[in-house]
Coordinates of C-alpha atoms in Angstrom, one line a residue:
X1 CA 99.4 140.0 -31.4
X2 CA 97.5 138.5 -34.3
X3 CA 93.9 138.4 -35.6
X4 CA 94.3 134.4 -35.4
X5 CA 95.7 134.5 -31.8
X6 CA 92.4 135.0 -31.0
X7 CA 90.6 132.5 -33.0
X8 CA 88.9 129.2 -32.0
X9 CA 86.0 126.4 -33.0
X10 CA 82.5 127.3 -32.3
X11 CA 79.7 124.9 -33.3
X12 CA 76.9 126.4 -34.8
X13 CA 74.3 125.0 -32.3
X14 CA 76.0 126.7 -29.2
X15 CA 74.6 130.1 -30.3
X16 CA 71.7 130.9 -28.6
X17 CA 68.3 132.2 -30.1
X18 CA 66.3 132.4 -27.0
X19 CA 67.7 133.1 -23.2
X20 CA 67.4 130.8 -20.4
X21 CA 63.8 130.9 -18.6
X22 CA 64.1 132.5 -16.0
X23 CA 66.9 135.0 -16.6
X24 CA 68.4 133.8 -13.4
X25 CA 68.6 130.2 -14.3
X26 CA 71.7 130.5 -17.1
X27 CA 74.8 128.9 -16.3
X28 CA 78.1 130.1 -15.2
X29 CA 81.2 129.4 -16.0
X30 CA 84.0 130.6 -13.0
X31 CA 87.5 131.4 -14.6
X32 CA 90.3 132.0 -11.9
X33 CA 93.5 131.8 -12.7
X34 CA 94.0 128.3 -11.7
X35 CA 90.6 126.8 -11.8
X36 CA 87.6 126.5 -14.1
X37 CA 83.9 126.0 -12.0
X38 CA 80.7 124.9 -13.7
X39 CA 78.2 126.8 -11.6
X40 CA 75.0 129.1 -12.0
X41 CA 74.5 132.8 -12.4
X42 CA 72.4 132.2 -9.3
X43 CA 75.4 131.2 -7.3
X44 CA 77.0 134.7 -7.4
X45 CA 75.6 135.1 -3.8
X46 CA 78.7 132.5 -3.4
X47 CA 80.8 134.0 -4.9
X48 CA 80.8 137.5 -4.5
X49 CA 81.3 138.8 -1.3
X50 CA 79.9 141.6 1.1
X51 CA 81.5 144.5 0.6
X52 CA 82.0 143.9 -3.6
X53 CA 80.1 146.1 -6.0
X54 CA 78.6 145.6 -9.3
X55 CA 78.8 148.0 -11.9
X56 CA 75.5 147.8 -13.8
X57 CA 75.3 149.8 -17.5
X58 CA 71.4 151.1 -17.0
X59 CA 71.3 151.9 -21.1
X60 CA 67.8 151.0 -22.5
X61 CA 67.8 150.0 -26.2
X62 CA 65.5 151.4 -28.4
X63 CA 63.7 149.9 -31.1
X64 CA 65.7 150.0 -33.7
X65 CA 64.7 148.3 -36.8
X66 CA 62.2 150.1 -38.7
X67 CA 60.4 148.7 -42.3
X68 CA 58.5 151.5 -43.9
X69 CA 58.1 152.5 -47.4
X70 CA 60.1 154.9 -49.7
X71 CA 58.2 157.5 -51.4
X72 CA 59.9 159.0 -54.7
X73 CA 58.6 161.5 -57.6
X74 CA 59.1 159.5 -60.5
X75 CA 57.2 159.9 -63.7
X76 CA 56.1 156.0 -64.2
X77 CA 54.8 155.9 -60.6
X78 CA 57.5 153.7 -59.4
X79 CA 58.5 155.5 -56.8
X80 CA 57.1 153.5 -53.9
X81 CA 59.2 150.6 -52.4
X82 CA 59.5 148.7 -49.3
X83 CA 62.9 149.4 -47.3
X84 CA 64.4 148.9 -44.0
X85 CA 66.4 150.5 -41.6
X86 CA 68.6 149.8 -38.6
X87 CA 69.2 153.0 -36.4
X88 CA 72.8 153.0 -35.2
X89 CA 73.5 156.1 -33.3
X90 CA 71.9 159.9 -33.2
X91 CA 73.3 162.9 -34.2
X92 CA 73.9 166.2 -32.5
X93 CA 71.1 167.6 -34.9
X94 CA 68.7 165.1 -33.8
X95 CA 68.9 163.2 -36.8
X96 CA 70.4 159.3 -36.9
X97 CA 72.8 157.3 -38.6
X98 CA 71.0 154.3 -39.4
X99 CA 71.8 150.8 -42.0
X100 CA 69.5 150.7 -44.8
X101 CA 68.2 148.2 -47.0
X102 CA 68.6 148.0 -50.3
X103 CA 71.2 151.0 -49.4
X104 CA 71.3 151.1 -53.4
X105 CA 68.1 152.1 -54.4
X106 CA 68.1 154.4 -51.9
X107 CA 69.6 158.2 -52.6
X108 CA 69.2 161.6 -50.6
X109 CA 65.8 163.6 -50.9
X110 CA 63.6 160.1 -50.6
X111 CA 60.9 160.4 -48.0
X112 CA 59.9 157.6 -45.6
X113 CA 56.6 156.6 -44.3
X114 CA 56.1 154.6 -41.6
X115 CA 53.4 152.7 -40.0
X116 CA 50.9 155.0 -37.8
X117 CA 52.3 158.3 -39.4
X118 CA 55.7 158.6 -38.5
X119 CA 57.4 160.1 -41.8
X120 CA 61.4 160.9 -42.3
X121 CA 63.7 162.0 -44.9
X122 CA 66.4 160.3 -46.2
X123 CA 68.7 163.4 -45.8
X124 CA 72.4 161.9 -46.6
X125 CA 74.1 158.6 -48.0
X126 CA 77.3 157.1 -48.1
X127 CA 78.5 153.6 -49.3
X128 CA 78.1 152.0 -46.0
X129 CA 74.6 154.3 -44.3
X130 CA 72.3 156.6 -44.6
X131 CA 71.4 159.6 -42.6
X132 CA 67.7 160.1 -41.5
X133 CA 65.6 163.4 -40.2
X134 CA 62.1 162.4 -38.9
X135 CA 59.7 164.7 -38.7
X136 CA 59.0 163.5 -35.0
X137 CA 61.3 164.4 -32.2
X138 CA 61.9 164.3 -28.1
X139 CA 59.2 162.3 -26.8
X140 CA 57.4 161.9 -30.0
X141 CA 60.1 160.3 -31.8
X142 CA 60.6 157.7 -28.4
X143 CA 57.1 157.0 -28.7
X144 CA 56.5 156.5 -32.5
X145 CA 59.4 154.2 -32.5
X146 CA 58.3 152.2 -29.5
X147 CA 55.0 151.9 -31.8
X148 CA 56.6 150.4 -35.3
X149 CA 59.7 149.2 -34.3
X150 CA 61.1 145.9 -33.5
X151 CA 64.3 145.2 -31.2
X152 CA 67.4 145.2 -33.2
X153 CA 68.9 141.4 -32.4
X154 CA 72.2 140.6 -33.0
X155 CA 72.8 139.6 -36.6
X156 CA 73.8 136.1 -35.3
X157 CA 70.5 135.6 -33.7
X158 CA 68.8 137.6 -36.9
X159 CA 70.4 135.6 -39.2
X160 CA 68.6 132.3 -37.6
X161 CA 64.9 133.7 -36.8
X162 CA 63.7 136.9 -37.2
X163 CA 62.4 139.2 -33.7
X164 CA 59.3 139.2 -32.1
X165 CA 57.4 140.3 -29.4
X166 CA 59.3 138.7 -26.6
X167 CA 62.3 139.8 -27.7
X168 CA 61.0 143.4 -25.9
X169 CA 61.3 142.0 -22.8
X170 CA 64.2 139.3 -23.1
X171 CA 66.4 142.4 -25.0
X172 CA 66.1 144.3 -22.3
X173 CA 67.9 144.3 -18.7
X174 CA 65.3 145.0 -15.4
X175 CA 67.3 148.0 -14.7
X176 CA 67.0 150.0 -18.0
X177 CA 66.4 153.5 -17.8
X178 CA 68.1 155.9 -20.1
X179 CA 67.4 155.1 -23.5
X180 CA 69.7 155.7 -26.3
X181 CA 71.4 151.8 -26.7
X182 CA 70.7 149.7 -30.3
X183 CA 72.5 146.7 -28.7
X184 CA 71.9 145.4 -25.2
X185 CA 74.3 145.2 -22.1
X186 CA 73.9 141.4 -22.6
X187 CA 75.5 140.7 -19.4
X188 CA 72.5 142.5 -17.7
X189 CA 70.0 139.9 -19.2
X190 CA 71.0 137.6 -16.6
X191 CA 69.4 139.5 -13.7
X192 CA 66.3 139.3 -12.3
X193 CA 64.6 140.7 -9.2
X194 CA 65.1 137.4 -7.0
X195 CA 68.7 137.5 -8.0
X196 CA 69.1 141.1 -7.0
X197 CA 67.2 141.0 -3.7
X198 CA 69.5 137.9 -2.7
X199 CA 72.6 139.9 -3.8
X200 CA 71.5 142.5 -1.5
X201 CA 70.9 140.4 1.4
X202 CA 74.7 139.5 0.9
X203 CA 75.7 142.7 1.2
X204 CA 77.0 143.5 -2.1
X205 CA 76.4 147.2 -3.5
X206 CA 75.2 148.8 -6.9
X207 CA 76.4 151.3 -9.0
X208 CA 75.1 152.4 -11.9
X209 CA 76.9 154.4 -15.4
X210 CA 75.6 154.6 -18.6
X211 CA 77.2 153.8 -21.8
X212 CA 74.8 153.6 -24.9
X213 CA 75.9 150.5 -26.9
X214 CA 76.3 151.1 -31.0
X215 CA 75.9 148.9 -33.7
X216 CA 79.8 148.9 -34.0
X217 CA 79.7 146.4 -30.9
X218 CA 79.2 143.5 -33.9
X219 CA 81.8 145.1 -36.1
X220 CA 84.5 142.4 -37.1
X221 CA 88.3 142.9 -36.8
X222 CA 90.0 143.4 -40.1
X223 CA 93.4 144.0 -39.2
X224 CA 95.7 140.7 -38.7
X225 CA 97.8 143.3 -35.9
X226 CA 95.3 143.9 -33.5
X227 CA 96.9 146.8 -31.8
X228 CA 96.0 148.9 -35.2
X229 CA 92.2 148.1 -34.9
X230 CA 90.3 151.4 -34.2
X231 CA 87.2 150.7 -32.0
X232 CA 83.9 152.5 -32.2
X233 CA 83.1 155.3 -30.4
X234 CA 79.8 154.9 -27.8
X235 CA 78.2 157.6 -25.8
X236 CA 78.8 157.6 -22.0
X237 CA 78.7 158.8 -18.3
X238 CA 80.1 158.2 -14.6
X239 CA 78.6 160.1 -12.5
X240 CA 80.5 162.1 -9.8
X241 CA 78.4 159.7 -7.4
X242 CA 79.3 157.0 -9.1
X243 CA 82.7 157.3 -9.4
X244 CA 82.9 158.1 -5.4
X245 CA 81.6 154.6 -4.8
X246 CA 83.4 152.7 -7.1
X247 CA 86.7 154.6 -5.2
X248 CA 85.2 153.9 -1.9
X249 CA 85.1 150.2 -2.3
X250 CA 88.3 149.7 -3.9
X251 CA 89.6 151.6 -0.8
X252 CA 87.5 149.7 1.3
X253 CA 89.4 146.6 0.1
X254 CA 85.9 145.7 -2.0
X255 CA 86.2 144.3 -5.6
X256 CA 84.8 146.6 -8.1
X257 CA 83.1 143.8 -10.7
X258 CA 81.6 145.4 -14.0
X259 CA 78.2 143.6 -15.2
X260 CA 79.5 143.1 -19.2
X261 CA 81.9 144.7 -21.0
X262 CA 80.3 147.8 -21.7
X263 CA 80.9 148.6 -18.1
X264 CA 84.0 147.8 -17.8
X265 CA 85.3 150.0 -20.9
X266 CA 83.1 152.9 -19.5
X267 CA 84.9 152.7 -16.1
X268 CA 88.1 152.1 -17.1
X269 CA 87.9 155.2 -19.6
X270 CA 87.1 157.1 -16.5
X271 CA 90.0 155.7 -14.9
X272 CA 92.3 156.5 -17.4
X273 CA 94.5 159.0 -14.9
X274 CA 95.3 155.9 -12.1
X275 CA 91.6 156.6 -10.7
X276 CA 88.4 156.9 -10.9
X277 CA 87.0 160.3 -11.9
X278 CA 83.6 161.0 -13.5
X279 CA 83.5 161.2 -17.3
X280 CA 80.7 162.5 -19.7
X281 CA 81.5 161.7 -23.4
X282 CA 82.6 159.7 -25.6
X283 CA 84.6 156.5 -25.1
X284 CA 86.6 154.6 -28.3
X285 CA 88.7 152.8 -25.6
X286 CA 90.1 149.4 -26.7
X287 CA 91.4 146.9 -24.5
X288 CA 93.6 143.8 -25.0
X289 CA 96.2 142.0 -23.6
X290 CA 98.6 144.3 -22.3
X291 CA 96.0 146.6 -20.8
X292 CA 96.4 147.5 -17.0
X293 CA 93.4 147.7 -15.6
X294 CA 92.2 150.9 -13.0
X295 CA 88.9 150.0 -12.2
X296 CA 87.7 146.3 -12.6
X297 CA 89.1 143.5 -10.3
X298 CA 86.6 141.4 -12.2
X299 CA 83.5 140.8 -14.9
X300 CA 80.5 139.2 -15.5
X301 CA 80.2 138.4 -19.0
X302 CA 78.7 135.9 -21.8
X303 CA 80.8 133.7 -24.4
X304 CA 82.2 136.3 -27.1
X305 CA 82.5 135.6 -30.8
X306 CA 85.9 134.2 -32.2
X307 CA 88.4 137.0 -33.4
X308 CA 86.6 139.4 -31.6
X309 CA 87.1 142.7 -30.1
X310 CA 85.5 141.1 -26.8
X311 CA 87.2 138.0 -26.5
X312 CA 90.8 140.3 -26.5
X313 CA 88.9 142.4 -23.3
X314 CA 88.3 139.4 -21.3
X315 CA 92.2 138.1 -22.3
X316 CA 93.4 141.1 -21.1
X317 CA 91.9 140.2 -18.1
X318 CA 92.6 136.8 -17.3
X319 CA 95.5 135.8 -20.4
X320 CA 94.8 134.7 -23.7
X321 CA 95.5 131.3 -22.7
X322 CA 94.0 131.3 -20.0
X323 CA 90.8 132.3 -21.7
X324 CA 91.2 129.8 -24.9
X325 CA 90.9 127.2 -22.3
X326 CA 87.9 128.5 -20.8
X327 CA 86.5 128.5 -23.9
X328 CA 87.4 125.3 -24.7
X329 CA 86.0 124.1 -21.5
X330 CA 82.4 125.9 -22.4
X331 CA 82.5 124.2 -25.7
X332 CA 82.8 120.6 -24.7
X333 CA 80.4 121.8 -21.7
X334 CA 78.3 122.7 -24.0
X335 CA 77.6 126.3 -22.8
X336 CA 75.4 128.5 -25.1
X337 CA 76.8 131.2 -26.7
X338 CA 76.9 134.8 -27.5
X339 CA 73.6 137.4 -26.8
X340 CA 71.0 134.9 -25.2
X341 CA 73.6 132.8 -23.6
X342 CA 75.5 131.6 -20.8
X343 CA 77.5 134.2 -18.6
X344 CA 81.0 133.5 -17.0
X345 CA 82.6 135.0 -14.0
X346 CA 86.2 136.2 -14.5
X347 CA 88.4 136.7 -11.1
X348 CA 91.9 137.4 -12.1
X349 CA 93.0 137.3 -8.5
X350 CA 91.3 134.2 -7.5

């Protein structure tokens, strides 16, 4: 398999900036192996069935992007500048890996003040991050970053405005809980209470895991042979509970339908032995076509970027082909794309 396999024409305008109003009110796209059905993310009660479950990834992502000001020793006073930072995933210490900017000006010893007091050290640096130690921690830490920092969008939707204020609440699923994510479940963004309560009255049943999205979700493939690609590795758990449901439906002759692909990997990791078991780690599990699935008999998605790492998950699922058409379909359809976008159901078995 190739890189360009996996490639196709996206306008520019068909990425999405803001989400649909309310969540709920998106569009769907319903891939089955031989049909394609423009519908709405409200019409899941149709299509799912009593006795299905959804997998839900209850991750909460942080605010991640912090601006504060370097503070250096120099002898001409120059030693204060304005830098950024993008956290990207803690450290057994309790230190973070973070993105910083200008990563060249920056070397290891600096201090880092932030607004209302919070204060770090830029304790390591490499060509690509730096390592920071704040002074903060626990609780403290969660709440001085919650105070200065903004939600870290997608560099897609960063690239074309920069976040704001609403973005805390549209970057953010209705079942969040465990925080530790600096990318959303963007799948989840669909959901809203109506949508949930109605799912409910149809009988369909919840499960919930946790896998704490990195900023390696928006790394690009570099590799023309795909099956060298290394993925990231993300932080997460199955529950013993959880992993008794998921089982139980699938016995139960229930489909098992992960809400976004972060569920899906995390289950499937689980499921790595034929079944379900409950895992607590981490998860660099990469899946394209080929893959034979253990968990999923389905997913709730959004539209993926070309040549990526997602769009070979969901052709795993359904066939590359199969999926290039879809896609093709939600391009002349005019579908909106990526983060803050549209959602499609994939059922492989109809």
């Amino acid at each position: 398999m190739k890189l360009s396999d996996f490639d196709f024409d996206l306008p520019d305008d068909l990425i999405a900036t803001r989400p649909a109003k309310p969540r709920s009110a998106a569009r769907m796209l319903v891939v089955q192996p031989d049909a394609l059905t423009d519908a709405g993310v409200r019409d899941l009660t149709h299509w799912l069935r009593p006795g299905d479950r959804l997998v839900l990834n209850d991750t909460k992502v942080i605010p991640a992007r912090l601006v504060g000001e370097r503070v250096r020793a120099t002898s001409d006073g120059s030693g204060r500048a304005r830098v950024e930072f993008t956290l990207t995933q803690p450290n057994p210490d309790g230190s973070w890996q973070a993105l910083g900017k200008p990563l060249r000006k920056m070397r290891a010893g600096d201090r880092v003040e932030f607004a209302t007091g919070l204060k770090a050290e830029l304790a390591a640096k490499t060509d690509s991050e730096v390592t920071l130690r704040f002074e903060a921690e626990g609780a403290a830490l969660d709440a001085a970053l919650d105070a200065v920092g903004e939600m870290p969008l997608p560099p897609y939707i960063a690239a074309k405005r920069a976040p704001d204020g609403q973005d805390r609440d549209d970057y953010q699923s209705i079942w969040a809980r465990h925080a530790g994510a600096v990318a959303a479940p963007t799948a989840s963004l669909h959901f809203d209470a109506p949508l949930l309560d109605a799912l409910r009255a149809r009988g369909v049943d919840f499960t919930e895991v946790t896998l704490h999205v990195g900023a390696g979700t928006f790394l690009p493939v570099k590799v023309e042979d795909v099956t060298t690609h290394k993925m990231h590795a993300e932080w997460g758990e199955v529950t013993a509970r959880a992993a008794q449901d998921i089982a139980q439906t699938r016995a139960q002759g229930g489909r098992v339908i992960p809400v976004g692909t972060t569920a899906l990997r995390l289950i499937e990791t689980a499921a790595r032995s034929g079944q379900i078991e409950p895992f607590r780690g981490e998860t660099d599990i990469f899946i394209y076509p080929g893959f034979t699935f253990q968990a999923a008999d389905g997913l709730i998605t959004n539209f993926h970027l070309p040549q990526s790492t997602l769009l070979m998950l969901v052709s795993a699922m359904m066939g590359r082909d199969r999926m290039l058409a879809a896609y093709a379909h939600a391009v002349a359809a005019r579908y909106r794309f990526f983060s803050y976008g549209d959602a499609s159901l994939l059922l492989p078995r109809g």
